[in-house]
Structure formats: C-alpha cells, structure tokens
Amino acid sequence: MSYSEANVIAGGLAHIPIIVGVFGFIQSFILKRTQTKVNDKTSQASPSTPEKKPTSAPPAPAKTVKKQAHANVPVNTYKPKTPFIGTVKENYSLLKEGAIGRVHHITFDLANGDPLLKYVEGQSIGIIPAGEDAKGKPLKIRLYSIASTRHGDDFKGDTVSLCVRQLQYEKDGQTIDGVCSTYLCDIKPGDKVKITGPVGKEMLLPDNEDANIIMLATGTGIAPMRAYLRKMFEPSERQKNNWNYKGNAWLFMGAPKTENLLYDSDFEHYKSQFPNNLRYTKAISREQKNSKGGRMYIQDRVLEHAEEIFSMIEDPKTHIYLCGLKGMEPGIDEAMNKAAASKGLKWDELRPQLKKQGRWHVETY
Ligand code: FAD
Ligand code: A2P
C-alpha cells in the first residue's frame, strides 16, 4: 500500500466518529422537532377539533406535556419541618375608608436563604402561624397565593408578597377570628415568619407572549392575577423578562364595595397604558345589581359578555384562570353553561377538554 493510499484509509477511518456524531445530531434534531410539534399541537388544539396523531410517534399525553413544560418550576424547597424563616418587610391595608373587613398586602424578605426560596407567578406558599395548638404541637400550615412576580415588588428578586383577608365569622353569638389570617394581618415589619413551599403548578402562565388570558377573581383571588398583570404590563417586568405581552387579557374582579377593590388603581393604570391589551370588568356585589335585581357577581358579568368570551375560548391561545371563593365555581359553571348553549356548545363537554389542554386553571378555597 502506498503512503498516500494508507493516508486516505486512515483519514477515512478517522472520520467515522465525526460521521456517527453528525448522524446522531441529525437524529436528535429530528426527534426534538417531532416532540416540539407534538407539544405545540397539544397546547394549541382547538376544543372542537380533535388532535391529529402524527404518523411517526403517538403524541405525549397532555399530563406528560404539562409536566415537561413545568419541569423547572421550583416546588417544596422548604418543607414544614424545616421552614424558611422570612422577615416581614411591609404589611399594609389594601382597603379604602368604608370598606368591609380587613385585607392586607404583606411582603416577606427572602434574602440569604440557603437554598434560596425561588418561585414563579401563580404559585402559593405555606405559612405556619406562631404558637401551638392545645396539644403543644405547632399550628397547621395555611396556603396563600403569591401576589408578586418572581422579581418581587421591588424587582430585586428576594421578596414574596401575599394578599390576605382576615377570616371572621360569628359562632354562638361570638366573633371568631381566623388563626393564620389574623396572625398575618397583625404582624409587623421585622417579625420573623415560618414559610414553606413554594407549591402549585395549576395556575402558571403560558410562555407565549400572544396568549389570551381571561381572569375571574373574587376578593383575595386577585393575588395570582396581580402577579400576572405585573408580568404583562409593568414596564420593569417586561424589561427584566424580555417578555412583551401582546395578547388580550381580561380581568373580571368581584368585590363587595368599591372601597374593597384590590390593586384597582394599578389595574386602571395598566388599562390606560395598554388599552388594546387589557380589559377590566368589575362586579361590585353590594352596589350593582344583576339583571334579576340581585347582587352583581362575576358570573353575571361573564353572562353579559358571553359571546366575546366564547369567541376567545375558541382561540387555542386562550387560557382561563379562576381564583377566590370556592362558592363562585357553581355560578361560573352555570354562566358558562348558558353561554356555551347560546353558541350550540355543551360546557360540560368543553370544560374537560380545556382542562386537558391546560387552558382551564382553577384555584378556589
Ligand atoms: P382558621 O382559624 O383555620 O379557620 C378556618 C375554619 O373556620 C374553617 O376550616 C371552618 O372550620 C371554620 N369556619 C370558617 N368560616 C366559618 C363560618 N362562617 N362559620 C363557621 N365556621 C367557619 N386566603 C387569603 O386570604 N389569601 C389568599 O391568597 C389565599 N390563597 C389560598 C390559596 C390556596 C391554594 C388555598 C387552599 C387557600 C388560600 N387561602 C387564601 C385561604 C387560607 O389558606 C386560609 O384558609 C384562610 O386564611 C383562613 O385561615 P385561618 O387560619 O385564618 O382560619
Ligand atoms: P357578597 O359578599 O356581596 O355576597 P371579599 O372576599 O372581599 O368579600 O369579596 C368576595 C366577593 O365575591 C364579594 O363581592 C362577594 O359578594 C362575592 N361572592 C360571594 N359569593 C359569591 C359566589 N357564590 N359567586 C360569586 N361571587 C361571590
């Protein structure tokens, strides 16, 4: 064998790993593309159009796709036995003079956690109130939806904020104060608080900037919505996330009185800055009347706008979020039922489809 022939053969052999590598790269690229297409299809399939199965591989079940999409969302960084000890930074009333009850915005400093307590919009944290029960055991955890974005209200990324209503009810002629909500409404800046979590993947926002987001909130159910709206419309958030929301967002907010509306001036401001992207509809139950002369609830507002809401739902980019009183769920269902029927659709068939597609998000308590 001549020198040059040996060289050519050796050179050829030396290229085998490169060829194998290139082939492997192409194969994994094709696989990734197939997976992305499957993901896109699953998250964007229209409720009335059954998904088409790709010929090469069956689509991943919706649950798997959701799991993959949310794989990096932090969960249970701090557990009940070893909670994070946060410091109260701020605690102030969100209500105006003449409002009913107590609702507070409370911010905790999370700096110097090891590990850091990180969270994303739509998650909740647990609070262990100070004190012990009758058996001398620690009091049980209560969950609260996070009202801040992951960057916190001051954009420094080391705080978390909550929106808490003090629970009060009458029993045997006595006013009973809820344990944890009273503890939270009363705490002072500098106080130390046991925090667990974060938890929850039900209320996360989609990644696409052109998603349509319909939000139905009663009272403190506004907490996750406040985080979404800050992420969508607060200039520093838009800049920090490099996420320039350009879809249609629509907030339905239920409160007993005008003075009880939460974060109202912020939302009015966003609406004035982004009139083409944000609608804000209020149901003020003890001031406004529904068509039957009863208290105006958000489900009455949903019915008033049924046509538009259902046109939005037909768009696979639309997500619906419900948060707040558990009691509103039947009312919302009834309104959606009526609205769907007027379009020849059946809500009890449509809702599970929306849920399966990860477009129907509910957190009520
Ligand atoms: P408790 O002392 O635990 O009292 C509640 C208990 O009192 C009830 O279990 C019931 O037994 C009794 N009770 C209540 N009402 C009555 C009544 N009318 N008559 C007789 N008995 C009654 N809350 C917020 O304020 N903001 C939030 O953002 C928020 N987010 C939440 C998110 C999730 C996922 C969940 C599950 C709950 C959320 N909550 C939120 C509710 C919160 O977790 C607490 O349940 C609430 O603050 C009351 O706790 P408490 O310790 O004050 O009341
Ligand atoms: P109301 O209390 O007048 O009956 P908050 O938490 O600040 O009290 O706000 C909760 C809002 O949700 C109130 O306006 C309350 O009205 C309203 N609400 C109460 N029950 C329902 C329900 N079943 N469906 C929808 N909204 C409700």
Short mmCIF file of C-alpha atoms and ligand atoms in Angstrom, two decimals:
data_model
loop_
_atom_site.label_atom_id
_atom_site.label_comp_id
_atom_site.label_asym_id
_atom_site.label_seq_id
_atom_site.Cartn_x
_atom_site.Cartn_y
_atom_site.Cartn_z
CA MET A 1 0.00 0.00 0.00
CA SER A 2 1.46 3.37 -0.99
CA TYR A 3 1.88 6.13 1.53
CA SER A 4 -0.92 8.19 0.02
CA GLU A 5 -3.38 5.19 -0.02
CA ALA A 6 -2.64 4.48 3.67
CA ASN A 7 -3.17 8.12 4.42
CA VAL A 8 -6.56 8.16 2.66
CA ILE A 9 -7.74 5.00 4.52
CA ALA A 10 -6.50 6.31 7.88
CA GLY A 11 -8.13 9.65 7.15
CA GLY A 12 -11.38 7.87 6.23
CA LEU A 13 -11.31 5.82 9.45
CA ALA A 14 -10.62 8.95 11.45
CA HIS A 15 -13.82 10.48 10.05
CA ILE A 16 -16.06 7.64 11.24
CA PRO A 17 -16.64 9.14 14.73
CA ILE A 18 -17.42 12.51 13.11
CA ILE A 19 -19.93 10.91 10.70
CA VAL A 20 -21.52 8.97 13.61
CA GLY A 21 -21.64 12.21 15.61
CA VAL A 22 -23.24 14.18 12.77
CA PHE A 23 -25.78 11.38 12.20
CA GLY A 24 -26.59 11.36 15.93
CA PHE A 25 -27.02 15.13 15.92
CA ILE A 26 -29.40 14.99 12.92
CA GLN A 27 -31.36 12.17 14.59
CA SER A 28 -31.74 14.05 17.89
CA PHE A 29 -32.64 17.25 15.97
CA ILE A 30 -35.45 15.42 14.13
CA LEU A 31 -36.64 13.86 17.41
CA LYS A 32 -36.69 17.24 19.13
CA ARG A 33 -38.64 18.79 16.23
CA THR A 34 -41.20 15.99 16.42
CA GLN A 35 -41.56 16.50 20.18
CA THR A 36 -41.92 20.29 19.80
CA LYS A 37 -44.63 19.77 17.18
CA VAL A 38 -46.44 17.35 19.47
CA ASN A 39 -46.20 19.86 22.33
CA ASP A 40 -47.45 22.72 20.16
CA LYS A 41 -50.37 20.64 18.94
CA THR A 42 -51.36 19.54 22.41
CA SER A 43 -51.27 23.03 23.91
CA GLN A 44 -52.94 24.72 20.98
CA ALA A 45 -55.52 22.20 19.83
CA SER A 46 -58.92 23.77 19.38
CA PRO A 47 -61.57 22.41 21.78
CA SER A 48 -63.79 21.46 18.89
CA THR A 49 -61.03 19.92 16.73
CA PRO A 50 -59.76 16.51 17.77
CA GLU A 51 -55.96 16.29 17.76
CA LYS A 52 -54.39 14.62 14.72
CA LYS A 53 -51.96 11.87 15.60
CA PRO A 54 -48.52 12.19 13.98
CA THR A 55 -47.71 9.09 11.94
CA SER A 56 -44.23 8.52 13.42
CA ALA A 57 -44.87 8.65 17.18
CA PRO A 58 -48.02 8.90 19.29
CA PRO A 59 -48.49 12.30 20.97
CA ALA A 60 -47.40 12.54 24.58
CA PRO A 61 -50.43 12.62 26.91
CA ALA A 62 -51.43 16.17 27.96
CA LYS A 63 -50.31 15.46 31.54
CA THR A 64 -46.81 14.47 30.35
CA VAL A 65 -46.55 17.54 28.14
CA LYS A 66 -47.56 19.77 31.07
CA LYS A 67 -45.03 18.02 33.31
CA GLN A 68 -42.27 18.61 30.75
CA ALA A 69 -43.22 22.27 30.30
CA HIS A 70 -43.21 22.87 34.06
CA ALA A 71 -40.19 20.74 34.88
CA ASN A 72 -38.11 23.72 36.03
CA VAL A 73 -40.75 25.21 38.34
CA PRO A 74 -39.50 25.07 41.94
CA VAL A 75 -41.63 23.05 44.36
CA ASN A 76 -41.31 22.42 48.12
CA THR A 77 -37.89 23.98 48.55
CA TYR A 78 -38.86 24.47 52.19
CA LYS A 79 -40.90 21.79 53.97
CA PRO A 80 -42.99 22.08 57.16
CA LYS A 81 -40.33 20.52 59.41
CA THR A 82 -37.62 22.86 58.16
CA PRO A 83 -39.40 26.06 57.09
CA PHE A 84 -37.67 29.15 55.80
CA ILE A 85 -37.65 31.96 58.35
CA GLY A 86 -38.68 35.10 56.46
CA THR A 87 -38.70 38.64 57.81
CA VAL A 88 -41.72 40.88 57.38
CA LYS A 89 -40.80 43.84 55.19
CA GLU A 90 -44.15 45.53 54.79
CA ASN A 91 -47.71 44.95 55.96
CA TYR A 92 -50.41 47.42 54.96
CA SER A 93 -54.14 47.53 54.34
CA LEU A 94 -55.34 47.35 50.74
CA LEU A 95 -58.76 48.73 51.59
CA LYS A 96 -60.17 52.24 51.43
CA GLU A 97 -62.09 54.01 54.18
CA GLY A 98 -65.57 52.49 54.45
CA ALA A 99 -64.59 49.02 53.16
CA ILE A 100 -65.80 45.78 54.72
CA GLY A 101 -63.31 43.69 56.76
CA ARG A 102 -59.52 43.63 56.61
CA VAL A 103 -57.36 42.74 53.61
CA HIS A 104 -53.59 43.25 53.79
CA HIS A 105 -50.66 43.25 51.40
CA ILE A 106 -47.75 41.59 53.18
CA THR A 107 -44.20 41.32 51.91
CA PHE A 108 -41.52 38.99 53.27
CA ASP A 109 -37.79 39.30 52.82
CA LEU A 110 -36.40 36.03 51.45
CA ALA A 111 -32.77 37.15 51.10
CA ASN A 112 -29.95 34.85 52.25
CA GLY A 113 -31.97 31.66 52.07
CA ASP A 114 -29.86 28.55 51.60
CA PRO A 115 -31.24 27.30 49.31
CA LEU A 116 -32.92 30.47 48.02
CA LEU A 117 -36.72 30.36 48.11
CA LYS A 118 -37.48 30.95 44.45
CA TYR A 119 -40.98 30.83 42.93
CA VAL A 120 -42.84 31.71 39.76
CA GLU A 121 -46.09 33.59 39.09
CA GLY A 122 -49.18 31.55 40.00
CA GLN A 123 -47.64 29.52 42.84
CA SER A 124 -48.53 29.58 46.55
CA ILE A 125 -46.56 29.46 49.78
CA GLY A 126 -47.41 27.98 53.14
CA ILE A 127 -47.40 29.96 56.37
CA ILE A 128 -47.04 28.36 59.81
CA PRO A 129 -48.57 30.75 62.31
CA ALA A 130 -46.69 31.37 65.55
CA GLY A 131 -47.92 29.48 68.60
CA GLU A 132 -49.02 25.97 69.45
CA ASP A 133 -52.25 24.02 69.43
CA ALA A 134 -53.94 22.59 72.55
CA LYS A 135 -51.59 19.58 72.46
CA GLY A 136 -48.49 21.76 72.33
CA LYS A 137 -47.90 20.96 68.66
CA PRO A 138 -47.04 23.58 66.02
CA LEU A 139 -50.10 25.15 64.37
CA LYS A 140 -51.01 23.80 60.96
CA ILE A 141 -49.92 25.36 57.71
CA ARG A 142 -52.23 27.56 55.65
CA LEU A 143 -51.64 28.17 51.97
CA TYR A 144 -51.65 31.64 50.37
CA SER A 145 -51.44 32.51 46.68
CA ILE A 146 -48.40 34.58 45.84
CA ALA A 147 -49.33 38.11 44.75
CA SER A 148 -45.90 39.18 43.49
CA THR A 149 -43.93 38.17 40.44
CA ARG A 150 -40.72 36.17 40.85
CA HIS A 151 -38.89 39.52 40.86
CA GLY A 152 -40.82 40.79 43.88
CA ASP A 153 -42.49 44.17 44.23
CA ASP A 154 -39.11 45.96 44.28
CA PHE A 155 -37.75 43.91 41.32
CA LYS A 156 -34.76 42.70 43.38
CA GLY A 157 -35.82 39.06 43.32
CA ASP A 158 -35.61 38.39 47.05
CA THR A 159 -39.12 39.04 48.38
CA VAL A 160 -42.56 37.47 48.19
CA SER A 161 -45.89 39.24 48.71
CA LEU A 162 -49.31 37.97 49.77
CA CYS A 163 -52.82 39.40 49.75
CA VAL A 164 -54.61 38.19 52.88
CA ARG A 165 -58.18 38.68 54.07
CA GLN A 166 -58.75 38.25 57.80
CA LEU A 167 -61.30 35.48 58.28
CA GLN A 168 -64.00 36.42 60.76
CA TYR A 169 -67.25 34.62 61.43
CA GLU A 170 -69.96 34.51 64.06
CA LYS A 171 -70.47 31.44 66.23
CA ASP A 172 -72.79 31.20 69.23
CA GLY A 173 -73.05 34.98 69.34
CA GLN A 174 -69.27 35.42 69.32
CA THR A 175 -66.96 36.75 66.63
CA ILE A 176 -64.28 34.18 65.80
CA ASP A 177 -61.04 35.36 64.21
CA GLY A 178 -59.26 33.00 61.81
CA VAL A 179 -55.94 31.87 63.32
CA CYS A 180 -53.48 32.39 60.49
CA SER A 181 -55.18 35.22 58.62
CA THR A 182 -55.39 37.27 61.83
CA TYR A 183 -51.77 36.44 62.64
CA LEU A 184 -50.73 37.66 59.16
CA CYS A 185 -52.82 40.83 59.20
CA ASP A 186 -51.35 41.74 62.60
CA ILE A 187 -47.63 41.03 62.03
CA LYS A 188 -45.19 43.94 61.98
CA PRO A 189 -42.14 44.77 59.86
CA GLY A 190 -39.14 42.94 61.34
CA ASP A 191 -41.20 39.99 62.64
CA LYS A 192 -39.97 36.51 61.71
CA VAL A 193 -42.38 34.16 59.93
CA LYS A 194 -42.16 30.45 59.05
CA ILE A 195 -42.64 29.95 55.33
CA THR A 196 -42.88 26.71 53.32
CA GLY A 197 -43.08 25.93 49.62
CA PRO A 198 -43.46 27.16 47.01
CA VAL A 199 -46.23 24.84 45.82
CA GLY A 200 -48.62 24.57 42.89
CA LYS A 201 -48.40 24.24 39.14
CA GLU A 202 -52.08 24.70 38.36
CA MET A 203 -52.06 28.47 37.93
CA LEU A 204 -48.91 29.00 35.88
CA LEU A 205 -48.95 31.36 32.90
CA PRO A 206 -48.29 30.10 29.38
CA ASP A 207 -44.98 31.14 27.83
CA ASN A 208 -46.32 32.67 24.64
CA GLU A 209 -46.49 36.46 24.53
CA ASP A 210 -49.66 36.38 22.42
CA ALA A 211 -51.71 34.16 24.76
CA ASN A 212 -55.14 35.48 25.73
CA ILE A 213 -55.68 35.45 29.48
CA ILE A 214 -59.18 35.60 30.97
CA MET A 215 -59.07 36.09 34.74
CA LEU A 216 -62.04 35.58 37.05
CA ALA A 217 -61.30 36.67 40.62
CA THR A 218 -63.29 37.24 43.79
CA GLY A 219 -61.68 39.05 46.73
CA THR A 220 -58.17 37.80 47.51
CA GLY A 221 -58.44 35.53 44.46
CA ILE A 222 -56.88 38.54 42.78
CA ALA A 223 -53.46 37.57 44.21
CA PRO A 224 -52.15 35.44 41.31
CA MET A 225 -53.82 37.79 38.81
CA ARG A 226 -51.90 40.73 40.26
CA ALA A 227 -48.68 38.82 39.59
CA TYR A 228 -49.77 38.02 36.01
CA LEU A 229 -50.77 41.63 35.34
CA ARG A 230 -47.48 42.93 36.68
CA LYS A 231 -45.61 40.47 34.47
CA MET A 232 -47.68 41.53 31.47
CA PHE A 233 -47.84 45.30 31.90
CA GLU A 234 -45.32 46.62 34.43
CA PRO A 235 -42.50 48.19 32.37
CA SER A 236 -39.67 46.93 34.62
CA GLU A 237 -41.09 43.42 34.48
CA ARG A 238 -41.35 43.49 30.70
CA GLN A 239 -37.76 44.62 30.51
CA LYS A 240 -36.44 42.12 33.06
CA ASN A 241 -38.23 39.15 31.49
CA ASN A 242 -37.68 40.25 27.90
CA TRP A 243 -41.33 39.13 27.57
CA ASN A 244 -43.51 41.67 25.82
CA TYR A 245 -47.04 40.55 26.32
CA LYS A 246 -49.16 41.25 23.24
CA GLY A 247 -52.29 39.10 23.74
CA ASN A 248 -55.72 40.03 25.06
CA ALA A 249 -56.01 39.99 28.83
CA TRP A 250 -59.39 40.41 30.50
CA LEU A 251 -59.82 40.72 34.26
CA PHE A 252 -63.21 40.15 35.91
CA MET A 253 -62.98 41.25 39.52
CA GLY A 254 -65.60 40.70 42.22
CA ALA A 255 -65.69 42.81 45.38
CA PRO A 256 -68.47 43.77 47.79
CA LYS A 257 -67.89 47.54 47.61
CA THR A 258 -65.82 49.98 45.56
CA GLU A 259 -63.68 50.56 48.65
CA ASN A 260 -62.91 46.80 48.70
CA LEU A 261 -61.48 46.67 45.17
CA LEU A 262 -57.89 45.41 45.46
CA TYR A 263 -54.98 46.96 43.49
CA ASP A 264 -57.63 48.83 41.49
CA SER A 265 -55.54 51.91 40.65
CA ASP A 266 -52.67 49.71 39.35
CA PHE A 267 -55.03 47.85 37.05
CA GLU A 268 -56.68 51.08 35.85
CA HIS A 269 -53.22 52.40 35.10
CA TYR A 270 -52.26 49.29 33.09
CA LYS A 271 -55.53 49.64 31.18
CA SER A 272 -54.73 53.25 30.33
CA GLN A 273 -51.23 52.27 29.15
CA PHE A 274 -52.29 49.16 27.22
CA PRO A 275 -55.89 49.87 26.10
CA ASN A 276 -55.66 47.30 23.30
CA ASN A 277 -54.39 44.51 25.53
CA LEU A 278 -56.28 44.82 28.80
CA ARG A 279 -59.96 44.87 29.68
CA TYR A 280 -61.05 45.26 33.29
CA THR A 281 -64.64 44.46 34.28
CA LYS A 282 -65.81 44.86 37.87
CA ALA A 283 -68.70 43.19 39.68
CA ILE A 284 -69.36 45.19 42.82
CA SER A 285 -71.86 42.99 44.55
CA ARG A 286 -73.33 45.35 47.10
CA GLU A 287 -73.50 48.41 44.85
CA GLN A 288 -74.51 46.98 41.47
CA LYS A 289 -77.49 44.81 40.57
CA ASN A 290 -77.63 41.92 38.13
CA SER A 291 -80.41 41.58 35.53
CA LYS A 292 -82.61 39.81 38.10
CA GLY A 293 -82.19 42.59 40.65
CA GLY A 294 -79.81 40.51 42.83
CA ARG A 295 -76.17 41.14 43.84
CA MET A 296 -73.85 41.59 40.91
CA TYR A 297 -71.34 38.70 40.84
CA ILE A 298 -68.61 37.98 38.31
CA GLN A 299 -70.69 35.18 36.77
CA ASP A 300 -73.31 37.83 35.88
CA ARG A 301 -70.58 39.78 34.12
CA VAL A 302 -69.47 36.60 32.35
CA LEU A 303 -73.02 36.15 31.04
CA GLU A 304 -73.16 39.77 29.85
CA HIS A 305 -70.03 39.14 27.77
CA ALA A 306 -70.73 35.50 26.87
CA GLU A 307 -70.43 35.99 23.12
CA GLU A 308 -66.98 37.58 23.29
CA ILE A 309 -65.71 35.18 25.94
CA PHE A 310 -66.66 32.18 23.87
CA SER A 311 -65.10 33.62 20.74
CA MET A 312 -61.92 33.97 22.76
CA ILE A 313 -62.18 30.40 24.07
CA GLU A 314 -62.37 29.12 20.51
CA ASP A 315 -58.88 30.50 20.05
CA PRO A 316 -56.42 27.82 21.27
CA LYS A 317 -54.19 30.57 22.65
CA THR A 318 -56.82 31.46 25.30
CA HIS A 319 -56.42 30.41 28.94
CA ILE A 320 -58.95 30.96 31.73
CA TYR A 321 -57.98 31.41 35.38
CA LEU A 322 -60.40 31.23 38.32
CA CYS A 323 -59.30 32.15 41.80
CA GLY A 324 -61.01 33.03 45.07
CA LEU A 325 -64.16 31.82 46.80
CA LYS A 326 -64.99 28.16 46.25
CA GLY A 327 -68.64 29.22 46.20
CA MET A 328 -68.20 31.00 42.87
CA GLU A 329 -67.47 27.78 40.95
CA PRO A 330 -71.11 26.60 40.51
CA GLY A 331 -72.12 30.12 39.49
CA ILE A 332 -69.33 30.37 36.91
CA ASP A 333 -70.22 26.90 35.60
CA GLU A 334 -73.86 27.90 35.24
CA ALA A 335 -72.92 31.08 33.39
CA MET A 336 -70.53 29.19 31.09
CA ASN A 337 -73.22 26.58 30.53
CA LYS A 338 -75.71 29.19 29.37
CA ALA A 339 -73.10 31.00 27.31
CA ALA A 340 -71.98 27.77 25.63
CA ALA A 341 -75.56 26.73 24.90
CA SER A 342 -76.21 30.02 23.10
CA LYS A 343 -73.37 29.02 20.74
CA GLY A 344 -74.66 25.46 20.36
CA LEU A 345 -71.87 24.10 22.59
CA LYS A 346 -72.00 21.98 25.73
CA TRP A 347 -69.98 23.36 28.62
CA ASP A 348 -69.81 20.00 30.46
CA GLU A 349 -68.04 18.58 27.39
CA LEU A 350 -65.98 21.66 26.64
CA ARG A 351 -64.60 22.27 30.14
CA PRO A 352 -62.81 18.88 30.46
CA GLN A 353 -61.28 19.48 27.04
CA LEU A 354 -60.00 22.90 28.10
CA LYS A 355 -58.66 21.36 31.30
CA LYS A 356 -56.90 18.59 29.36
CA GLN A 357 -55.32 21.15 27.09
CA GLY A 358 -54.01 23.03 30.15
CA ARG A 359 -56.20 26.08 29.43
CA TRP A 360 -58.65 25.94 32.35
CA HIS A 361 -56.95 26.84 35.65
CA VAL A 362 -58.82 26.81 38.96
CA GLU A 363 -57.68 27.60 42.48
CA THR A 364 -60.53 28.20 44.89
CA TYR A 365 -60.68 27.92 48.67
P1 FAD B 1 -58.91 29.14 60.63
O1 FAD B 1 -58.64 29.55 62.02
O2 FAD B 1 -58.20 27.95 60.09
O3 FAD B 1 -60.46 28.97 60.46
C1 FAD B 1 -61.00 28.36 59.33
C2 FAD B 1 -62.00 27.36 59.82
O4 FAD B 1 -63.03 28.08 60.49
C3 FAD B 1 -62.69 26.63 58.71
O5 FAD B 1 -61.97 25.48 58.36
C4 FAD B 1 -64.03 26.31 59.33
O6 FAD B 1 -63.92 25.17 60.13
C5 FAD B 1 -64.26 27.49 60.24
N1 FAD B 1 -65.13 28.49 59.61
C6 FAD B 1 -64.83 29.35 58.62
N2 FAD B 1 -65.85 30.11 58.30
C7 FAD B 1 -66.85 29.74 59.12
C8 FAD B 1 -68.19 30.16 59.27
N3 FAD B 1 -68.70 31.14 58.52
N4 FAD B 1 -68.95 29.54 60.22
C9 FAD B 1 -68.44 28.54 60.98
N5 FAD B 1 -67.18 28.09 60.87
C10 FAD B 1 -66.40 28.69 59.95
N6 FAD B 1 -56.55 33.27 51.78
C11 FAD B 1 -56.27 34.57 51.59
O7 FAD B 1 -56.65 35.44 52.38
N7 FAD B 1 -55.49 34.96 50.52
C12 FAD B 1 -55.01 34.07 49.62
O8 FAD B 1 -54.31 34.47 48.67
C13 FAD B 1 -55.30 32.69 49.82
N8 FAD B 1 -54.82 31.77 48.97
C14 FAD B 1 -55.11 30.46 49.16
C15 FAD B 1 -54.60 29.53 48.24
C16 FAD B 1 -54.89 28.20 48.41
C17 FAD B 1 -54.35 27.21 47.40
C18 FAD B 1 -55.68 27.78 49.50
C19 FAD B 1 -56.01 26.33 49.69
C20 FAD B 1 -56.18 28.68 50.41
C21 FAD B 1 -55.90 30.04 50.26
N9 FAD B 1 -56.35 31.00 51.17
C22 FAD B 1 -56.08 32.32 50.95
C23 FAD B 1 -57.11 30.61 52.39
C24 FAD B 1 -56.12 30.41 53.57
O9 FAD B 1 -55.31 29.28 53.33
C25 FAD B 1 -56.81 30.19 54.91
O10 FAD B 1 -57.72 29.12 54.77
C26 FAD B 1 -57.56 31.41 55.42
O11 FAD B 1 -56.67 32.49 55.61
C27 FAD B 1 -58.24 31.08 56.76
O12 FAD B 1 -57.26 30.62 57.63
P2 FAD B 1 -57.31 30.98 59.18
O13 FAD B 1 -56.20 30.27 59.88
O14 FAD B 1 -57.39 32.44 59.38
O15 FAD B 1 -58.70 30.37 59.61
P1 A2P B 2 -71.10 39.37 48.63
O1 A2P B 2 -70.20 39.24 49.82
O2 A2P B 2 -71.64 40.75 48.48
O3 A2P B 2 -72.18 38.35 48.59
P2 A2P B 2 -64.43 39.67 49.52
O4 A2P B 2 -63.56 38.46 49.65
O5 A2P B 2 -63.66 40.93 49.53
O6 A2P B 2 -65.58 39.63 50.46
O7 A2P B 2 -65.01 39.59 48.04
C1 A2P B 2 -65.70 38.47 47.58
C2 A2P B 2 -66.70 38.91 46.54
O8 A2P B 2 -67.28 37.73 45.96
C3 A2P B 2 -67.84 39.68 47.13
O9 A2P B 2 -68.27 40.65 46.23
C4 A2P B 2 -68.90 38.62 47.33
O10 A2P B 2 -70.21 39.13 47.33
C5 A2P B 2 -68.69 37.80 46.08
N1 A2P B 2 -69.31 36.48 46.20
C6 A2P B 2 -69.81 35.88 47.28
N2 A2P B 2 -70.33 34.67 46.98
C7 A2P B 2 -70.16 34.52 45.66
C8 A2P B 2 -70.49 33.49 44.73
N3 A2P B 2 -71.11 32.39 45.10
N4 A2P B 2 -70.18 33.67 43.44
C9 A2P B 2 -69.53 34.78 43.04
N5 A2P B 2 -69.19 35.79 43.86
C10 A2P B 2 -69.50 35.66 45.15
#
